[in-house]
Short mmCIF file of C-alpha atoms in Angstrom, two decimals:
data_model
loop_
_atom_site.label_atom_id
_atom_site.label_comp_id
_atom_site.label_asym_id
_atom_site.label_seq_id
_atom_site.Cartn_x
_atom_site.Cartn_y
_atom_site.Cartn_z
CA UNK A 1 -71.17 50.22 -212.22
CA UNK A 2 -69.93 53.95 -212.21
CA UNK A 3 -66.84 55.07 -210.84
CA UNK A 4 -67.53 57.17 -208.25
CA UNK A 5 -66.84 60.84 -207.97
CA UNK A 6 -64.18 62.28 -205.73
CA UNK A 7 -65.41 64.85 -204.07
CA UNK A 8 -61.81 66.38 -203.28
CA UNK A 9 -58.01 65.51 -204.68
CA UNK A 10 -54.80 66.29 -202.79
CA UNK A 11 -52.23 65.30 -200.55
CA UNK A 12 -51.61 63.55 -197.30
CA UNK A 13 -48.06 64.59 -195.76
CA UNK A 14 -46.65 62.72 -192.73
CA UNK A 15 -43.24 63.69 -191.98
CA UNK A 16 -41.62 64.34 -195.46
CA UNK A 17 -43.61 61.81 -196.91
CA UNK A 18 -46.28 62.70 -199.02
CA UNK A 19 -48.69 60.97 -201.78
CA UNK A 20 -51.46 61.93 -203.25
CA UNK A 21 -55.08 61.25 -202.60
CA UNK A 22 -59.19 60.96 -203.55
CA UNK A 23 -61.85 61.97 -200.71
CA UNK A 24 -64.81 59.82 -201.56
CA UNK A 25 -67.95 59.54 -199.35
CA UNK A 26 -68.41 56.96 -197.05
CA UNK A 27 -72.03 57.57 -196.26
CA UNK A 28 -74.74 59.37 -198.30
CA UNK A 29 -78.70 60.01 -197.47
CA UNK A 30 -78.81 59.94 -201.73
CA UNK A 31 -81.13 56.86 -201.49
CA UNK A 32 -83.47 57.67 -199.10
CA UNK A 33 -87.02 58.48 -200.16
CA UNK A 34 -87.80 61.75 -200.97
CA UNK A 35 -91.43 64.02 -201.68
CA UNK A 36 -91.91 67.09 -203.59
CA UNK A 37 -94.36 69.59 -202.46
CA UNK A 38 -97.51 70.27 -204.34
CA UNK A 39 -100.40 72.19 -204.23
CA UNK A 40 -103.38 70.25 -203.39
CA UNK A 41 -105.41 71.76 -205.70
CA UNK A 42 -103.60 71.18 -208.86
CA UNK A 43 -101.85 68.63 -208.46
CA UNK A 44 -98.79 71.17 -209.35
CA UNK A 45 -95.15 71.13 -208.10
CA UNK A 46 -94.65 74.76 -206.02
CA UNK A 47 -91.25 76.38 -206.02
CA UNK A 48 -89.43 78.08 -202.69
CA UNK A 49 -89.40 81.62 -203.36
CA UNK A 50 -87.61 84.45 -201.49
CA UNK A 51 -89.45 87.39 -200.25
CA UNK A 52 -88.83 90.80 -198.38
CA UNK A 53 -89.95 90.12 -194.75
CA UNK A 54 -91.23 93.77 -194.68
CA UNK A 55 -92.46 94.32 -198.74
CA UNK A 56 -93.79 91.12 -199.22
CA UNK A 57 -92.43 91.49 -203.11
CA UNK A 58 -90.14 88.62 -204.38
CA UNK A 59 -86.69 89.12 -204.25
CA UNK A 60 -84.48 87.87 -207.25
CA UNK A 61 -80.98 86.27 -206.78
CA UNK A 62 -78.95 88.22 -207.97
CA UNK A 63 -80.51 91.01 -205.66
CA UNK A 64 -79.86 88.57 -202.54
CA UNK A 65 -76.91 88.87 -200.66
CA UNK A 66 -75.27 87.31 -197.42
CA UNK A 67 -75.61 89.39 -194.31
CA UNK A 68 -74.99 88.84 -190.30
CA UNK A 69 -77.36 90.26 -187.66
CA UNK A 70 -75.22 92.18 -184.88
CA UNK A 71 -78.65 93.30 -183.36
CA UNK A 72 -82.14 93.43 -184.25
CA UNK A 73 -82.69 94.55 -187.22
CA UNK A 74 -79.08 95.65 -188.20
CA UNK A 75 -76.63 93.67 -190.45
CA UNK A 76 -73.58 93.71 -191.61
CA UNK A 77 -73.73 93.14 -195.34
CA UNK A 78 -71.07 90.42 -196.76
CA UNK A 79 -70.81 90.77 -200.05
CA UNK A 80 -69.55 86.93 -202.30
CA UNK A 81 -66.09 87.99 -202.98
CA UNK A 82 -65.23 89.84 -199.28
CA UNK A 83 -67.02 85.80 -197.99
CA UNK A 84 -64.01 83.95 -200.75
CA UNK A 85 -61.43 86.09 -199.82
CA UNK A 86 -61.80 85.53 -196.09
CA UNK A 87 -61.70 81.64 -196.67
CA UNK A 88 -58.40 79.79 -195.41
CA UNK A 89 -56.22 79.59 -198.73
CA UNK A 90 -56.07 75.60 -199.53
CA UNK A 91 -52.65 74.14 -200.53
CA UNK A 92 -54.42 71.06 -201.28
CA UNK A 93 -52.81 68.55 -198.37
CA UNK A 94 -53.72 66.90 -195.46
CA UNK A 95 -50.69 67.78 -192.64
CA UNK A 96 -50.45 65.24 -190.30
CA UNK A 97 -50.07 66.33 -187.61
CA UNK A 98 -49.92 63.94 -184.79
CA UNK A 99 -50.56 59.81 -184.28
CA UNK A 100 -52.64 58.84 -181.20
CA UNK A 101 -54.11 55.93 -179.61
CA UNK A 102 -57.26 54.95 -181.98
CA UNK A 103 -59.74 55.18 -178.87
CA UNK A 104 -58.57 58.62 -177.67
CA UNK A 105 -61.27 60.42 -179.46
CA UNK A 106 -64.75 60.60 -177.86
CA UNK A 107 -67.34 59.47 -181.08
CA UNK A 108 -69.59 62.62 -180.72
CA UNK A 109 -66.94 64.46 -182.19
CA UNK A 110 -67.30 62.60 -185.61
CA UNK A 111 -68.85 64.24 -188.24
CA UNK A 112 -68.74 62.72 -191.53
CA UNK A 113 -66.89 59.64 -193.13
CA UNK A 114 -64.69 60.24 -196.12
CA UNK A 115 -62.67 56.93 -197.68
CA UNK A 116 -59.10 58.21 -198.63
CA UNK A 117 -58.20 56.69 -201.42
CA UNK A 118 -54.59 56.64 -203.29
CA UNK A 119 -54.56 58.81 -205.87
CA UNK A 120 -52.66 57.90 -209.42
CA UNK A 121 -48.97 57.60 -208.20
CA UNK A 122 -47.82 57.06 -204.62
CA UNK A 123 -49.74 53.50 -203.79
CA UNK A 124 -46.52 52.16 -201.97
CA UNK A 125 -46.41 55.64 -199.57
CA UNK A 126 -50.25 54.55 -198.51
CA UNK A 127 -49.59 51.01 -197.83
CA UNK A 128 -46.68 52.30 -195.92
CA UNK A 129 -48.41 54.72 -193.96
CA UNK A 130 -51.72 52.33 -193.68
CA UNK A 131 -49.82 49.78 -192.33
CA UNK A 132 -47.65 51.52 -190.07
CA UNK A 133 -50.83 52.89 -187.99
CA UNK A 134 -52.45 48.61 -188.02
CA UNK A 135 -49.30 47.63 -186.51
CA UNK A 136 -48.72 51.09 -183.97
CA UNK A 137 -52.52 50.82 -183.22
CA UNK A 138 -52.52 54.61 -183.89
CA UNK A 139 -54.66 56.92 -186.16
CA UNK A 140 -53.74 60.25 -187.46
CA UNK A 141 -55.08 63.77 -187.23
CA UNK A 142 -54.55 65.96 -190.08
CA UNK A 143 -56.17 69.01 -191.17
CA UNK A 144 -56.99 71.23 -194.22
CA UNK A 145 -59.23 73.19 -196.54
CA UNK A 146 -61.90 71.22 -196.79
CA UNK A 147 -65.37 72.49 -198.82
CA UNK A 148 -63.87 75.90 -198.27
CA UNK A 149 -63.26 75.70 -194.78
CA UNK A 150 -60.26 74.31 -192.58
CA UNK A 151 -60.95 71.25 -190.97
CA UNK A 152 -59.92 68.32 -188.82
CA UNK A 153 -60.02 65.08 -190.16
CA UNK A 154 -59.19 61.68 -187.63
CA UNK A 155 -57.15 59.16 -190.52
CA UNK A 156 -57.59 55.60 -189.57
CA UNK A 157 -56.89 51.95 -191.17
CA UNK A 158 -60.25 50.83 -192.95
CA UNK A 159 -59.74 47.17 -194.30
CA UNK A 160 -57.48 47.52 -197.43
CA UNK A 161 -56.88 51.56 -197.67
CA UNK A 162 -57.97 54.38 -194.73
CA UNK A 163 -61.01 56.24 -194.01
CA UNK A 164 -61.02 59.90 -192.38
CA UNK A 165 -63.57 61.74 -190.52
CA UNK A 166 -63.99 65.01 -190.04
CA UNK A 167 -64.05 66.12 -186.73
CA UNK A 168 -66.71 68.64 -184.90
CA UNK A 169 -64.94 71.42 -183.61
CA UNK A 170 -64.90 71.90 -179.47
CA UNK A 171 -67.50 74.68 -179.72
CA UNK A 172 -70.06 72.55 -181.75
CA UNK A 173 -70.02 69.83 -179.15
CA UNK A 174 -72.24 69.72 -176.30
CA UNK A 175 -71.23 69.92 -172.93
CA UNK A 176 -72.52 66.64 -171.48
CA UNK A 177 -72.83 68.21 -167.80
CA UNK A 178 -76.25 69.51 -168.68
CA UNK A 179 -77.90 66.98 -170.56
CA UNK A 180 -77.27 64.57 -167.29
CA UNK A 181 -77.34 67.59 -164.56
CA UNK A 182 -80.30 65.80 -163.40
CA UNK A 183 -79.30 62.39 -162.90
CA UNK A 184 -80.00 61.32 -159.20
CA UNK A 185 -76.78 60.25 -157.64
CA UNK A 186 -77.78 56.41 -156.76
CA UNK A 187 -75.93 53.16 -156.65
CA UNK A 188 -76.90 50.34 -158.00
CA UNK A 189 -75.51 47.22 -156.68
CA UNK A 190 -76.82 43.75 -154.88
CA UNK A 191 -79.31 41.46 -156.85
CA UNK A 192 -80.63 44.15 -159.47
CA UNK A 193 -76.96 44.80 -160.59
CA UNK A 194 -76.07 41.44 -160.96
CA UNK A 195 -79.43 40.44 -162.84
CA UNK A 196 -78.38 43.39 -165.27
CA UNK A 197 -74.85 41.47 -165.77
CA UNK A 198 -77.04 38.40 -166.88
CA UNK A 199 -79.13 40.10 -169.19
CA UNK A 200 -76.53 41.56 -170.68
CA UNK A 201 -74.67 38.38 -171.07
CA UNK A 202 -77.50 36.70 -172.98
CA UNK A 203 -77.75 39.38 -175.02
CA UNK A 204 -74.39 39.66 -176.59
CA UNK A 205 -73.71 39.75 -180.15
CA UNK A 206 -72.28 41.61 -183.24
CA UNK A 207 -72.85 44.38 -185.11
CA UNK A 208 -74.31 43.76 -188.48
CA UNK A 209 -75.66 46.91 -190.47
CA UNK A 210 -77.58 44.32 -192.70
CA UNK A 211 -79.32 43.26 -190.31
CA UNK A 212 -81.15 46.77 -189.19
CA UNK A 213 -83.67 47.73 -192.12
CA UNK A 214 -85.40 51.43 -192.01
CA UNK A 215 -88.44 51.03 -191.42
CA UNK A 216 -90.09 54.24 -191.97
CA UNK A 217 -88.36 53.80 -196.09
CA UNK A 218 -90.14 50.51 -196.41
CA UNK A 219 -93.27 51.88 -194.61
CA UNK A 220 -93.33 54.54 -197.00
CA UNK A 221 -92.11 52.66 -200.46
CA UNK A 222 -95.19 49.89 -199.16
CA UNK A 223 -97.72 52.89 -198.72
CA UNK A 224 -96.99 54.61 -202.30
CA UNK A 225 -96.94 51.32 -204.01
CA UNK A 226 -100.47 50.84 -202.20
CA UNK A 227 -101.93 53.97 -203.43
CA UNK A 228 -100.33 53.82 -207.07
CA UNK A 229 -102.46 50.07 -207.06
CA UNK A 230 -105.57 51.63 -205.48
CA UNK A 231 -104.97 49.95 -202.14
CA UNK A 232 -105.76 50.91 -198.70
CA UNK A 233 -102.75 49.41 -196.40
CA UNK A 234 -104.66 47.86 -192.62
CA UNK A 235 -104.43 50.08 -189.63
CA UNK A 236 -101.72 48.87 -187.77
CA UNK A 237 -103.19 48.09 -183.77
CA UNK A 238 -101.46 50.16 -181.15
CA UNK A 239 -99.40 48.29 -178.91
CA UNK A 240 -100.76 47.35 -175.10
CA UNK A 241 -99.78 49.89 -172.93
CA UNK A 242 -97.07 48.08 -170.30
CA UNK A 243 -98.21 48.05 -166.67
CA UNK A 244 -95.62 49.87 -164.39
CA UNK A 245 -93.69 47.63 -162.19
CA UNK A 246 -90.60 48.14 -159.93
CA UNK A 247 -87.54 47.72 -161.65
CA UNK A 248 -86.62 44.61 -160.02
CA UNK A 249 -89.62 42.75 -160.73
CA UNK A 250 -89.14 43.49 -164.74
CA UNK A 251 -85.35 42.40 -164.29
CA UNK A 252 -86.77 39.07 -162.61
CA UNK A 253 -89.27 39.23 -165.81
CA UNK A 254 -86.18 39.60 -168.09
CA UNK A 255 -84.01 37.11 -166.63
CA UNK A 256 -86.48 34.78 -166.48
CA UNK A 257 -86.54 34.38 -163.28
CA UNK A 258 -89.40 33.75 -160.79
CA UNK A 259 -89.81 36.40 -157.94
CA UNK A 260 -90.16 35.51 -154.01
CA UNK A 261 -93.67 37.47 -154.41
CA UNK A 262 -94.90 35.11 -156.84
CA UNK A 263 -93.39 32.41 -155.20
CA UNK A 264 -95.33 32.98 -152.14
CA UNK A 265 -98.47 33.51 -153.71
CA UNK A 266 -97.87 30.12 -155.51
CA UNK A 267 -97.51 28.44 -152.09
CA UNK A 268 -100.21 30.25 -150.92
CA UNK A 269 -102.63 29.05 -153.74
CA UNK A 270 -101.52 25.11 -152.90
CA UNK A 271 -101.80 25.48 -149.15
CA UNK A 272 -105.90 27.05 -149.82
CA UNK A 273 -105.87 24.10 -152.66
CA UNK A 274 -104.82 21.80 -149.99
CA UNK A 275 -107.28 22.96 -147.63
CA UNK A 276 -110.19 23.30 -149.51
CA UNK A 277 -109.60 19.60 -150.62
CA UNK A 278 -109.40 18.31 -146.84
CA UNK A 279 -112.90 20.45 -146.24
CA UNK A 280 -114.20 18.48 -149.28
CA UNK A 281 -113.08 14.99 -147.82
CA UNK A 282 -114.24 15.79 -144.36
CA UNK A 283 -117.72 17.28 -145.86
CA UNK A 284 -118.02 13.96 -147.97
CA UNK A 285 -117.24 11.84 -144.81
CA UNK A 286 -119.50 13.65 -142.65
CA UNK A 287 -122.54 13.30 -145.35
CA UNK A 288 -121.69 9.54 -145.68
CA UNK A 289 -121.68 9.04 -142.09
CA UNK A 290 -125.14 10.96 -141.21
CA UNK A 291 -126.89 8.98 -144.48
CA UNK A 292 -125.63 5.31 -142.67
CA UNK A 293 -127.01 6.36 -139.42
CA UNK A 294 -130.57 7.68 -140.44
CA UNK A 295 -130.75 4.71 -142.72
CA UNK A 296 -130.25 2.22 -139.34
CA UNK A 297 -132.60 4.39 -137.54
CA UNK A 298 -135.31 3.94 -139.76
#
C-alpha cells in the first residue's frame, strides 16, 4: 500500500510545548467517477481554452493575469508576485490558541478534515496533548498558513492520534435567519407530537458510513459497464405518486396505528353487514312462509 502524501509539515505549539506534525487528508472526492468531454463527432477529447470576451482570439498563459473588477468593466490588475507577497508569511506552526468544550462549535462551520499526524520526533508531546483533551473533554483551536492562506483549524482526539478541521470563516457562513424567515410560528403538541416521539423511538440506531452506498457511482459504473458489453440497462418505473393526507393521518400510518376515521367506517361496514344479513333472513322467512301457505291453499 503507499504511504500517503502529507500535504503540509510543521508544528503544533500549546503553551511552550511544541512537536512537530503531518497534515494528511481525511476525505478526498479522488475516487469518484469522472467523464472527459468529447466532441460528438470525433470521438475526440476537447481542451478548455481561454479567450478575449471582446476579440474572440485565444489568449495564451503566460499573457493571462489575475485581475479584480471594482466596477463594470474596470479592474485592478494583480500581477503573481504583488498576489505572493501579500500572502500571510507562514512560520510553519499551528498556535493554539484556546481549549473549549468539544460541542461549542456549530458543524456548518467545518470545512475540511485533515488527520494530524506526529511527525518524526515528538510522539510523547502528541500523546500528551491527545490525551489531555480525551480526559478535559476539550478540543483546540489553532491557526496558521495554510495552502497560502491563514486559517482556523478545530484540533480534536480521533481514536489513536487527532484530526483538525478547518474552519469557515464568519463571513462565509450563512445567516440562518433567512433560510427559515418563513417558518410559520406553530406548536406542535397533543397526539401528533407524541406519535412523532414514537416514531422516532423505533427508529433509533447508529451511524455506519458502510452502510450508505452512492448510488448515482454504482448507477453510473452499472451503465458504462452496460454499454462497453452492448447492453441496454431496463427503464427504471417511476414511483406512485403519494396521495396527500393530513399530517396526522400519515403519523397514524407510520406508527402503525389505526385512526378513529377508519375505525368508524369499520363499524360502519359491520353494522350495514349486520343488517343486510337480518334483511336476508327475514326475506328467506317471508318466501318460506308465503310458499307453505299457497301450497295448503291449493
Amino acid at each position: 500500500m503507499v504511504t500517503p502524501r502529507a500535504n503540509w509539515k510543521g508544528y503544533i505549539k500549546f503553551g511552550e510545548v511544541a512537536f512537530p506534525v503531518a497534515l494528511y487528508t481525511a476525505a478526498s472526492s479522488s475516487e469518484r467517477i469522472a467523464f472527459n468531454t468529447l466532441n460528438r463527432k470525433t470521438g475526440n477529447r476537447v481542451r478548455r481554452e481561454f479567450v478575449d470576451s471582446e476579440t474572440g482570439d485565444p489568449v495564451e498563459r503566460d499573457a493571462q493575469v489575475k485581475g479584480f473588477e471594482i466596477e463594470d468593466g474596470r479592474y485592478v490588475v494583480l500581477e503573481p508576485e504583488e498576489v505572493a507577497a501579500a500572502i500571510p508569511n507562514s512560520d510553519k506552526t499551528l498556535k493554539v490558541e484556546a481549549f473549549i468544550p468539544c460541542d461549542e462549535v456549530d458543524d456548518v462551520y467545518f470545512d475540511k478534515p485533515y488527520y494530524l499526524a506526529p511527525d518524526k520526533m515528538g510522539s510523547d508531546a502528541y500523546k500528551l496533548l491527545r490525551d489531555g483533551m480525551k480526559k478535559a473533554k476539550v478540543a483546540a483551536i489553532a491557526r496558521a498558513v495554510l495552502f497560502r492562506r491563514l486559517r482556523t483549524l478545530l484540533i480534536r482526539p480521533h481514536g489513536k492520534g487527532l484530526i483538525g478541521s478547518t474552519l469557515n470563516y464568519d463571513y462565509e457562513v450563512r445567516s440562518s435567519e433567512k433560510a427559515f424567515e418563513e417558518m410559520p410560528d406553530l406548536k406542535i403538541e397533543g397526539e401528533m407530537l407524541e406519535l412523532a416521539k414514537h416514531i422516532i423511538n423505533t427508529k433509533k440506531g447508529e451511524f455506519d458510513p458502510k452502510q450508505f452506498d452512492d448510488r448515482y457511482e454504482e448507477a453510473v459504473a452499472e451503465l458504462v459497464k452496460a454499454k462497453m458489453e452492448g447492453r441496454t440497462l431496463p427503464k427504471k418505473k417511476a414511483p406512485p405518486a403519494s396521495k396527500p393526507g393530513d399530517l396526522l393521518e400519515a403519523l397514524r400510518e407510520s406508527a402503525g396505528m389505526s385512526t378513529p376515521a377508519k375505525s368508524k367506517r369499520t363499524a360502519a361496514n359491520a353494522n350495514a353487514g349486520k343488517g343486510r344479513q337480518q334483511a336476508s333472513r327475514a326475506a328467506a322467512s317471508k318466501a318460506r312462509s308465503t310458499g307453505a301457505h299457497q301450497r295448503r291453499a291449493g
